[in-house]
Amino acid sequence: GFPNQSRFPWHKLQRFPNVFCLDHYAEGHDNHYDNQVARVYVKDSRLFYSFSESTKELVQEGEFLQSFYVQIAPSTVNIRKLEDEEDKLTSMLQELAHKRSPYGDVYHRCIALEFSVMYMARSAIHQTARHVHMSTIDKYPHGLKYLLEVAKSIYVINDSFVDCLTNLSNLDELEECKLHFCHRMKHVFETTYHMWRDLPNSWDSQHKSAWASRLKSAWASQLKSLIHFYILAYTNSAIEAIGFTSLNHLHLEHCPRLESIMPRNCALPRLTTLNILFC
């Protein structure tokens, strides 16, 4: 373990082992390193402050970090406790839904809960070869822009700071996304003028509008502040809504402030499953 390590010279790397582990929680914690990937378990995001655009480009060129699992959390115990509680709640809801209540409204609500639980079990977010797992309850996760631009799956649980996922990064390669108890999140995805401006000048309008086209599955639960899944925040005829052309599954539940999912001009040609429960 490296309990005092808060910086790492990512920007100086030319080579990197395929199997690597840096664990801030190794002492007294039972983390498993079975998969043959680079694994990083850290308490805050400062370790990635030097993960620069040049580092990102080396990853994209296949030089290193083709597979990684990164976990950023103040304590692995907190994450495991939340996940255990989620599993227990799922089991309780399944058991309750299978018991017919003498009260019709209660029974129908149980059926709805069972549908929610069974859907979650069937469509669990696939953890890809480049996965980032975050729980930021004590500070904003600065410094993750370029790491998240090469991440293919993201799981954010029990976050108290992020109000929009794309404020962290453009998420260029994101395929799978799971959000749970993100207390301040108002929008999951957002297109702003600055985001549009910063995309390569060589890209035409159609190319720029499709930069998020890799997302396949998204799951959001207990986002009490969520208003829009995706919003076009800058109104300009030259700026188009991003195209979620690969999105197959979208699940939203317990988002009581939800007003809309997508702008009118945002097509979802491959969407096969849409679930909106208790919103």
Coordinates of C-alpha atoms in Angstrom, one line a residue:
G1 CA 0.0 0.0 0.0
F2 CA 1.0 3.6 -0.5
P3 CA -1.0 5.6 2.2
N4 CA 1.0 8.8 1.7
Q5 CA 1.2 8.8 -2.1
S6 CA -0.7 11.7 -3.5
R7 CA 1.1 12.3 -6.7
F8 CA 2.2 10.1 -9.6
P9 CA 4.3 11.2 -12.6
W10 CA 1.8 10.1 -15.3
H11 CA 3.0 12.8 -17.7
K12 CA 6.6 11.3 -17.7
L13 CA 5.5 7.8 -18.5
Q14 CA 6.8 6.1 -21.7
R15 CA 6.2 2.5 -20.6
F16 CA 4.0 0.9 -18.0
P17 CA 3.4 -2.7 -16.9
N18 CA 0.2 -4.4 -18.0
V19 CA -0.3 -5.7 -14.4
F20 CA 0.1 -3.0 -11.8
C21 CA -1.4 -2.2 -8.4
L22 CA -1.3 0.9 -6.3
D23 CA -3.6 0.6 -3.2
H24 CA -4.1 3.2 -0.5
Y25 CA -6.2 0.7 1.4
A26 CA -4.0 -2.4 1.2
E27 CA -3.4 -2.5 5.0
G28 CA -6.3 -4.0 6.7
H29 CA -8.5 -4.3 3.6
D30 CA -9.3 -7.3 1.5
N31 CA -9.0 -6.0 -2.0
H32 CA -8.7 -8.6 -4.8
Y33 CA -6.3 -8.4 -7.7
D34 CA -7.4 -11.4 -9.7
N35 CA -7.8 -9.7 -13.1
Q36 CA -4.7 -9.1 -15.1
V37 CA -5.1 -5.3 -15.3
A38 CA -3.6 -2.2 -13.9
R39 CA -5.5 -1.4 -10.6
V40 CA -5.4 1.8 -8.7
Y41 CA -7.3 2.4 -5.4
V42 CA -6.9 5.9 -4.0
K43 CA -8.6 8.1 -1.5
D44 CA -8.8 11.3 -3.7
S45 CA -8.2 12.3 -7.2
R46 CA -4.9 14.2 -6.7
L47 CA -3.0 11.2 -7.9
F48 CA -4.2 12.0 -11.4
Y49 CA -3.4 15.7 -11.5
S50 CA -0.5 14.9 -13.9
F51 CA -2.5 12.6 -16.1
S52 CA -2.3 14.9 -19.1
E53 CA -3.5 15.1 -22.7
S54 CA -0.3 13.6 -23.8
T55 CA -0.8 10.7 -21.4
K56 CA -4.3 10.2 -22.8
E57 CA -2.9 10.1 -26.3
L58 CA -0.4 7.4 -25.4
V59 CA -3.3 5.3 -24.0
Q60 CA -5.3 5.9 -27.2
E61 CA -2.3 4.8 -29.3
G62 CA -2.1 1.6 -27.3
E63 CA 1.2 2.3 -25.5
F64 CA -0.1 1.4 -22.0
L65 CA -3.2 1.2 -19.8
Q66 CA -5.3 -0.7 -22.3
S67 CA -7.0 -2.2 -19.3
F68 CA -7.4 -0.5 -15.9
Y69 CA -9.6 -0.4 -12.9
V70 CA -9.5 2.8 -10.9
Q71 CA -11.4 3.4 -7.6
I72 CA -11.5 6.8 -6.0
A73 CA -13.1 6.9 -2.6
P74 CA -12.3 8.1 0.9
S75 CA -12.8 4.6 2.1
T76 CA -13.5 1.2 0.4
V77 CA -15.5 0.2 3.4
N78 CA -18.1 3.0 2.7
I79 CA -18.5 1.8 -0.9
R80 CA -18.8 -1.9 0.1
K81 CA -21.3 -0.9 2.8
L82 CA -23.4 1.0 0.2
E83 CA -23.3 -1.9 -2.2
D84 CA -24.2 -4.4 0.5
E85 CA -27.1 -2.3 1.5
E86 CA -28.2 -2.1 -2.2
D87 CA -28.0 -5.9 -2.5
K88 CA -30.0 -6.4 0.7
L89 CA -32.7 -3.9 -0.4
T90 CA -32.9 -5.7 -3.8
S91 CA -33.5 -9.0 -2.0
M92 CA -36.1 -7.6 0.3
L93 CA -38.0 -6.0 -2.6
Q94 CA -37.9 -9.3 -4.5
E95 CA -39.3 -11.2 -1.5
L96 CA -42.0 -8.6 -0.9
A97 CA -43.1 -8.5 -4.5
H98 CA -43.6 -12.3 -4.5
K99 CA -45.9 -12.1 -1.6
R100 CA -49.5 -11.2 -2.6
S101 CA -50.8 -8.5 -0.4
P102 CA -54.6 -8.4 0.5
Y103 CA -54.5 -4.8 -0.4
G104 CA -54.6 -4.3 -4.2
D105 CA -52.6 -1.0 -4.3
V106 CA -49.8 -2.4 -2.2
Y107 CA -49.6 -5.5 -4.4
H108 CA -49.4 -3.5 -7.6
R109 CA -46.7 -1.3 -6.0
C110 CA -44.8 -4.4 -5.1
I111 CA -45.1 -5.6 -8.7
A112 CA -43.7 -2.3 -9.9
L113 CA -40.8 -2.6 -7.5
E114 CA -40.2 -6.2 -8.6
F115 CA -40.1 -5.0 -12.2
S116 CA -37.6 -2.4 -11.2
V117 CA -35.4 -4.9 -9.3
M118 CA -35.6 -7.6 -12.0
Y119 CA -34.7 -5.0 -14.7
M120 CA -31.7 -3.9 -12.7
A121 CA -30.5 -7.5 -12.3
R122 CA -30.9 -8.2 -16.0
S123 CA -29.3 -4.9 -17.2
A124 CA -26.5 -4.4 -14.8
I125 CA -23.9 -2.0 -16.2
H126 CA -21.1 -3.9 -17.8
Q127 CA -17.7 -3.2 -16.3
T128 CA -15.4 -2.6 -19.3
A129 CA -11.7 -3.0 -19.6
R130 CA -11.2 0.6 -18.7
H131 CA -13.4 1.3 -15.6
V132 CA -13.5 4.1 -13.1
H133 CA -15.4 3.7 -9.8
M134 CA -16.0 6.9 -7.8
S135 CA -17.4 7.9 -4.4
T136 CA -16.7 11.6 -3.6
I137 CA -18.4 12.6 -0.4
D138 CA -15.7 14.8 1.0
K139 CA -14.3 16.9 -1.9
Y140 CA -14.8 17.6 -5.6
P141 CA -12.9 15.1 -7.8
H142 CA -10.7 17.5 -9.7
G143 CA -8.0 16.4 -12.1
L144 CA -9.9 13.5 -13.8
K145 CA -10.5 15.1 -17.2
Y146 CA -8.1 13.1 -19.3
L147 CA -8.4 9.8 -17.4
L148 CA -12.2 9.9 -17.9
E149 CA -11.7 10.7 -21.6
V150 CA -10.3 7.2 -22.0
A151 CA -12.6 5.4 -19.5
K152 CA -15.2 3.2 -21.2
S153 CA -17.3 2.6 -18.1
I154 CA -18.0 4.8 -15.0
Y155 CA -19.8 4.0 -11.8
V156 CA -20.4 7.0 -9.5
I157 CA -22.0 6.2 -6.1
N158 CA -22.7 8.5 -3.1
D159 CA -21.4 11.7 -4.6
S160 CA -22.0 15.1 -3.0
F161 CA -20.3 17.5 -5.4
V162 CA -20.8 16.8 -9.1
D163 CA -23.8 18.5 -10.6
C164 CA -23.2 17.3 -14.2
L165 CA -21.1 14.4 -15.3
T166 CA -19.7 16.2 -18.4
N167 CA -18.3 18.9 -16.1
L168 CA -15.7 16.3 -15.2
S169 CA -14.7 15.4 -18.7
N170 CA -16.0 15.1 -22.3
L171 CA -16.2 11.3 -21.8
D172 CA -15.2 10.7 -25.3
E173 CA -15.1 6.8 -25.1
L174 CA -17.8 6.2 -22.5
E175 CA -19.9 3.1 -23.2
E176 CA -21.5 2.3 -19.8
C177 CA -22.6 4.6 -17.1
K178 CA -24.1 4.0 -13.7
L179 CA -25.0 6.7 -11.2
H180 CA -26.4 6.1 -7.7
F181 CA -27.1 8.6 -4.9
C182 CA -25.5 11.5 -6.7
H183 CA -27.1 14.1 -4.5
R184 CA -26.3 17.3 -6.5
M185 CA -26.5 16.1 -10.0
K186 CA -29.0 18.2 -12.1
H187 CA -28.0 16.9 -15.5
V188 CA -26.1 13.8 -16.5
F189 CA -24.9 15.1 -19.9
E190 CA -24.8 18.7 -21.1
T191 CA -23.5 20.4 -24.2
T192 CA -22.1 23.9 -23.6
Y193 CA -20.6 26.5 -25.9
H194 CA -17.1 25.9 -24.4
M195 CA -17.4 22.1 -24.8
W196 CA -18.4 22.6 -28.5
R197 CA -15.6 25.2 -29.0
D198 CA -12.9 23.0 -27.6
L199 CA -13.6 20.1 -30.0
P200 CA -11.1 19.9 -32.9
N201 CA -11.6 22.6 -35.6
S202 CA -11.2 19.9 -38.3
W203 CA -14.4 18.3 -37.2
D204 CA -17.5 19.3 -39.1
S205 CA -20.9 20.0 -37.5
Q206 CA -22.1 16.4 -38.0
H207 CA -18.9 15.0 -36.4
K208 CA -19.2 17.3 -33.4
S209 CA -22.8 16.4 -32.8
A210 CA -21.9 12.7 -32.6
W211 CA -19.1 12.8 -30.0
A212 CA -21.2 10.9 -27.4
S213 CA -22.3 8.3 -29.8
R214 CA -20.5 5.4 -28.0
L215 CA -22.7 5.3 -24.9
K216 CA -24.7 2.0 -24.9
S217 CA -26.2 1.8 -21.4
A218 CA -27.0 4.3 -18.7
W219 CA -28.6 3.6 -15.3
A220 CA -29.4 6.3 -12.8
S221 CA -31.1 5.8 -9.4
Q222 CA -31.8 8.1 -6.4
L223 CA -30.7 11.3 -8.1
K224 CA -33.0 13.6 -6.2
S225 CA -31.8 16.7 -7.9
L226 CA -31.9 15.4 -11.5
I227 CA -33.8 17.6 -13.9
H228 CA -32.6 16.5 -17.3
F229 CA -30.7 13.4 -18.5
Y230 CA -29.2 15.4 -21.3
I231 CA -29.6 19.1 -22.0
L232 CA -28.4 21.5 -24.7
A233 CA -27.3 24.4 -22.5
Y234 CA -26.2 26.8 -25.3
T235 CA -28.8 27.7 -27.9
N236 CA -27.2 28.4 -31.3
S237 CA -28.1 27.3 -34.8
A238 CA -24.5 26.1 -35.3
I239 CA -24.6 23.8 -32.2
E240 CA -26.6 20.6 -32.5
A241 CA -27.7 18.2 -29.8
I242 CA -25.2 15.3 -29.4
G243 CA -26.3 12.1 -30.9
F244 CA -26.8 9.1 -28.6
T245 CA -26.8 6.8 -31.7
S246 CA -25.6 3.7 -29.9
L247 CA -27.7 4.0 -26.7
N248 CA -29.6 0.7 -26.2
H249 CA -30.7 0.8 -22.6
L250 CA -31.7 3.7 -20.4
H251 CA -33.0 3.3 -16.9
L252 CA -34.1 6.1 -14.6
E253 CA -35.7 5.6 -11.2
H254 CA -36.4 7.6 -8.1
C255 CA -35.5 10.9 -9.7
P256 CA -38.5 13.0 -8.5
R257 CA -37.5 16.3 -10.2
L258 CA -37.0 14.8 -13.6
E259 CA -38.5 17.0 -16.3
S260 CA -37.1 15.7 -19.6
I261 CA -34.7 13.1 -20.9
M262 CA -33.5 14.5 -24.2
P263 CA -34.1 17.6 -26.4
R264 CA -36.7 17.2 -29.2
N265 CA -34.1 17.0 -31.9
C266 CA -32.0 14.2 -30.3
A267 CA -32.8 10.9 -31.9
L268 CA -32.3 7.5 -30.2
P269 CA -32.3 5.1 -33.2
R270 CA -31.0 2.1 -31.3
L271 CA -32.9 2.4 -28.0
T272 CA -34.5 -0.9 -27.1
T273 CA -35.2 -0.4 -23.4
L274 CA -36.5 2.7 -21.7
N275 CA -37.6 2.5 -18.0
I276 CA -38.7 5.5 -16.0
L277 CA -39.8 4.5 -12.5
F278 CA -40.9 6.6 -9.6
C279 CA -39.9 9.9 -11.3

